[in-house]
mmCIF file of C-alpha atoms in Angstrom:
data_model
loop_
_atom_site.group_PDB
_atom_site.id
_atom_site.type_symbol
_atom_site.label_atom_id
_atom_site.label_comp_id
_atom_site.label_asym_id
_atom_site.label_seq_id
_atom_site.Cartn_x
_atom_site.Cartn_y
_atom_site.Cartn_z
ATOM 1 C CA GLY C 1 -52.837 -30.904 35.413
ATOM 2 C CA ASP C 2 -52.126 -31.141 31.740
ATOM 3 C CA MET C 3 -54.657 -30.104 29.152
ATOM 4 C CA LEU C 4 -54.877 -29.635 25.426
ATOM 5 C CA TYR C 5 -56.221 -26.369 24.012
ATOM 6 C CA MET C 6 -57.282 -26.100 20.384
ATOM 7 C CA PRO C 7 -57.793 -22.516 19.229
ATOM 8 C CA THR C 8 -59.862 -22.112 16.062
ATOM 9 C CA GLU C 9 -56.958 -20.689 14.058
ATOM 10 C CA ALA C 10 -54.495 -23.449 15.043
ATOM 11 C CA ALA C 11 -53.860 -26.611 13.041
ATOM 12 C CA LYS C 12 -53.132 -28.734 16.098
ATOM 13 C CA PRO C 13 -53.826 -28.498 19.850
ATOM 14 C CA THR C 14 -51.451 -26.778 22.261
ATOM 15 C CA ARG C 15 -50.453 -28.435 25.530
ATOM 16 C CA LEU C 16 -51.058 -26.272 28.626
ATOM 17 C CA GLN C 17 -50.586 -26.638 32.360
ATOM 18 C CA GLY C 18 -53.606 -25.824 34.468
ATOM 19 C CA CYS C 19 -55.038 -26.394 37.898
ATOM 20 C CA PHE C 20 -58.479 -27.408 39.071
ATOM 21 C CA VAL C 21 -60.404 -24.720 40.940
ATOM 22 C CA SER C 22 -63.694 -25.723 42.519
ATOM 23 C CA ASP C 23 -66.807 -23.540 42.313
ATOM 24 C CA PRO C 24 -66.762 -22.662 46.055
ATOM 25 C CA GLU C 25 -63.126 -21.575 45.748
ATOM 26 C CA VAL C 26 -63.984 -19.346 42.750
ATOM 27 C CA GLU C 27 -66.844 -17.799 44.758
ATOM 28 C CA ARG C 28 -64.505 -17.091 47.714
ATOM 29 C CA LEU C 29 -61.998 -15.396 45.387
ATOM 30 C CA VAL C 30 -64.697 -13.260 43.758
ATOM 31 C CA TYR C 31 -66.030 -12.259 47.189
ATOM 32 C CA PHE C 32 -62.490 -11.419 48.385
ATOM 33 C CA TRP C 33 -61.715 -9.298 45.326
ATOM 34 C CA GLY C 34 -65.079 -7.549 45.568
ATOM 35 C CA ASN C 35 -64.380 -6.481 49.163
ATOM 36 C CA GLN C 36 -60.966 -5.022 48.417
ATOM 37 C CA GLN C 37 -60.633 -1.254 48.444
ATOM 38 C CA ARG C 38 -60.740 0.228 45.020
ATOM 39 C CA GLU C 39 -57.679 2.101 43.942
ATOM 40 C CA GLU C 40 -58.113 5.660 42.855
ATOM 41 C CA ALA C 41 -58.026 6.135 39.140
ATOM 42 C CA ALA C 42 -54.582 6.854 37.832
ATOM 43 C CA PRO C 43 -54.048 10.514 36.976
ATOM 44 C CA LYS C 44 -54.316 11.405 33.334
ATOM 45 C CA ILE C 45 -51.107 11.745 31.389
ATOM 46 C CA GLU C 46 -52.090 15.296 30.414
ATOM 47 C CA GLU C 47 -51.496 16.365 34.020
ATOM 48 C CA PHE C 48 -47.822 15.458 33.776
ATOM 49 C CA VAL C 49 -47.035 16.504 30.219
ATOM 50 C CA PRO C 50 -46.417 20.216 29.830
ATOM 51 C CA SER C 51 -48.538 21.933 27.237
ATOM 52 C CA PRO C 52 -46.795 22.231 23.891
ATOM 53 C CA THR C 53 -45.250 25.554 23.167
ATOM 54 C CA ILE C 54 -45.149 27.007 19.727
ATOM 55 C CA VAL C 55 -41.610 27.735 18.610
ATOM 56 C CA LYS C 56 -41.519 30.963 16.706
ATOM 57 C CA ARG C 57 -39.261 31.211 13.722
ATOM 58 C CA GLU C 58 -37.641 34.264 15.268
ATOM 59 C CA ALA C 59 -36.103 31.825 17.760
ATOM 60 C CA TYR C 60 -33.850 30.527 14.992
ATOM 61 C CA PRO C 61 -30.871 32.765 14.264
ATOM 62 C CA LYS C 62 -30.233 33.765 10.676
ATOM 63 C CA ASP C 63 -28.261 31.055 8.919
ATOM 64 C CA PRO C 64 -24.681 31.949 7.924
ATOM 65 C CA LEU C 65 -25.419 30.570 4.437
ATOM 66 C CA LEU C 66 -28.428 32.881 4.006
ATOM 67 C CA SER C 67 -26.432 35.422 1.999
ATOM 68 C CA ALA C 68 -25.167 32.673 -0.334
ATOM 69 C CA ALA C 69 -28.741 31.453 -0.737
ATOM 70 C CA LYS C 70 -29.891 35.002 -1.553
ATOM 71 C CA GLN C 71 -27.229 35.216 -4.231
ATOM 72 C CA LEU C 72 -28.394 31.898 -5.715
ATOM 73 C CA ALA C 73 -31.987 33.160 -5.649
ATOM 74 C CA GLN C 74 -30.968 36.252 -7.607
ATOM 75 C CA GLU C 75 -29.002 34.224 -10.167
ATOM 76 C CA HIS C 76 -31.770 31.658 -10.739
ATOM 77 C CA LYS C 77 -35.427 32.479 -11.233
ATOM 78 C CA ARG C 78 -36.753 29.537 -9.232
ATOM 79 C CA ILE C 79 -35.021 27.771 -6.383
ATOM 80 C CA SER C 80 -36.157 24.901 -4.203
ATOM 81 C CA THR C 81 -35.076 23.209 -1.018
ATOM 82 C CA SER C 82 -33.412 20.395 -2.946
ATOM 83 C CA PHE C 83 -31.640 22.983 -5.138
ATOM 84 C CA LEU C 84 -30.196 24.601 -1.995
ATOM 85 C CA GLN C 85 -29.170 21.176 -0.705
ATOM 86 C CA ARG C 86 -27.210 20.432 -3.853
ATOM 87 C CA ARG C 87 -25.640 23.848 -4.317
ATOM 88 C CA LEU C 88 -24.775 24.584 -0.668
ATOM 89 C CA HIS C 89 -23.932 20.957 0.245
ATOM 90 C CA ILE C 90 -26.281 20.896 3.240
ATOM 91 C CA GLY C 91 -28.986 18.594 4.545
ATOM 92 C CA TYR C 92 -32.715 18.928 4.057
ATOM 93 C CA PRO C 93 -33.631 20.420 7.474
ATOM 94 C CA ARG C 94 -31.129 23.240 7.127
ATOM 95 C CA ALA C 95 -32.097 23.917 3.508
ATOM 96 C CA ALA C 96 -35.767 24.037 4.512
ATOM 97 C CA ARG C 97 -35.015 26.577 7.272
ATOM 98 C CA ILE C 98 -33.066 28.717 4.791
ATOM 99 C CA MET C 99 -36.001 28.544 2.345
ATOM 100 C CA GLU C 100 -38.342 29.696 5.124
ATOM 101 C CA GLN C 101 -36.018 32.606 5.912
ATOM 102 C CA LEU C 102 -35.882 33.551 2.217
ATOM 103 C CA GLU C 103 -39.681 33.463 2.048
ATOM 104 C CA GLU C 104 -39.957 35.631 5.179
ATOM 105 C CA GLU C 105 -37.649 38.199 3.608
ATOM 106 C CA SER C 106 -39.660 37.994 0.354
ATOM 107 C CA VAL C 107 -36.575 36.953 -1.596
ATOM 108 C CA THR C 108 -38.407 33.967 -3.063
ATOM 109 C CA GLU C 109 -41.917 32.545 -3.156
ATOM 110 C CA GLY C 110 -42.883 29.214 -1.639
ATOM 111 C CA GLU C 111 -42.380 25.974 -3.564
ATOM 112 C CA GLU C 112 -45.324 24.603 -5.524
#
């Protein structure tokens, strides 16, 4: 039947639909559920997800703009990723990879 439920955080009661369940019926349901076979625990997600592999920087080919970046590094004492973005008209990820390649080749030091 109908019922009104008043949670503590609500300003007014909420109307709900419910049904009457007698105590013997609840006991029968609990007994039934208790006698059901238990399911095996679900396998852990780690079993399905391959282990992460570390991507080495050698996997990335040298960027075609690397020579232009080297020239900029020679012309200017300090360069940064944002400087490469502005001067070479490229996005941040590509500029960051070029900076890493310049650091690997000891053309420039890391940003501070």
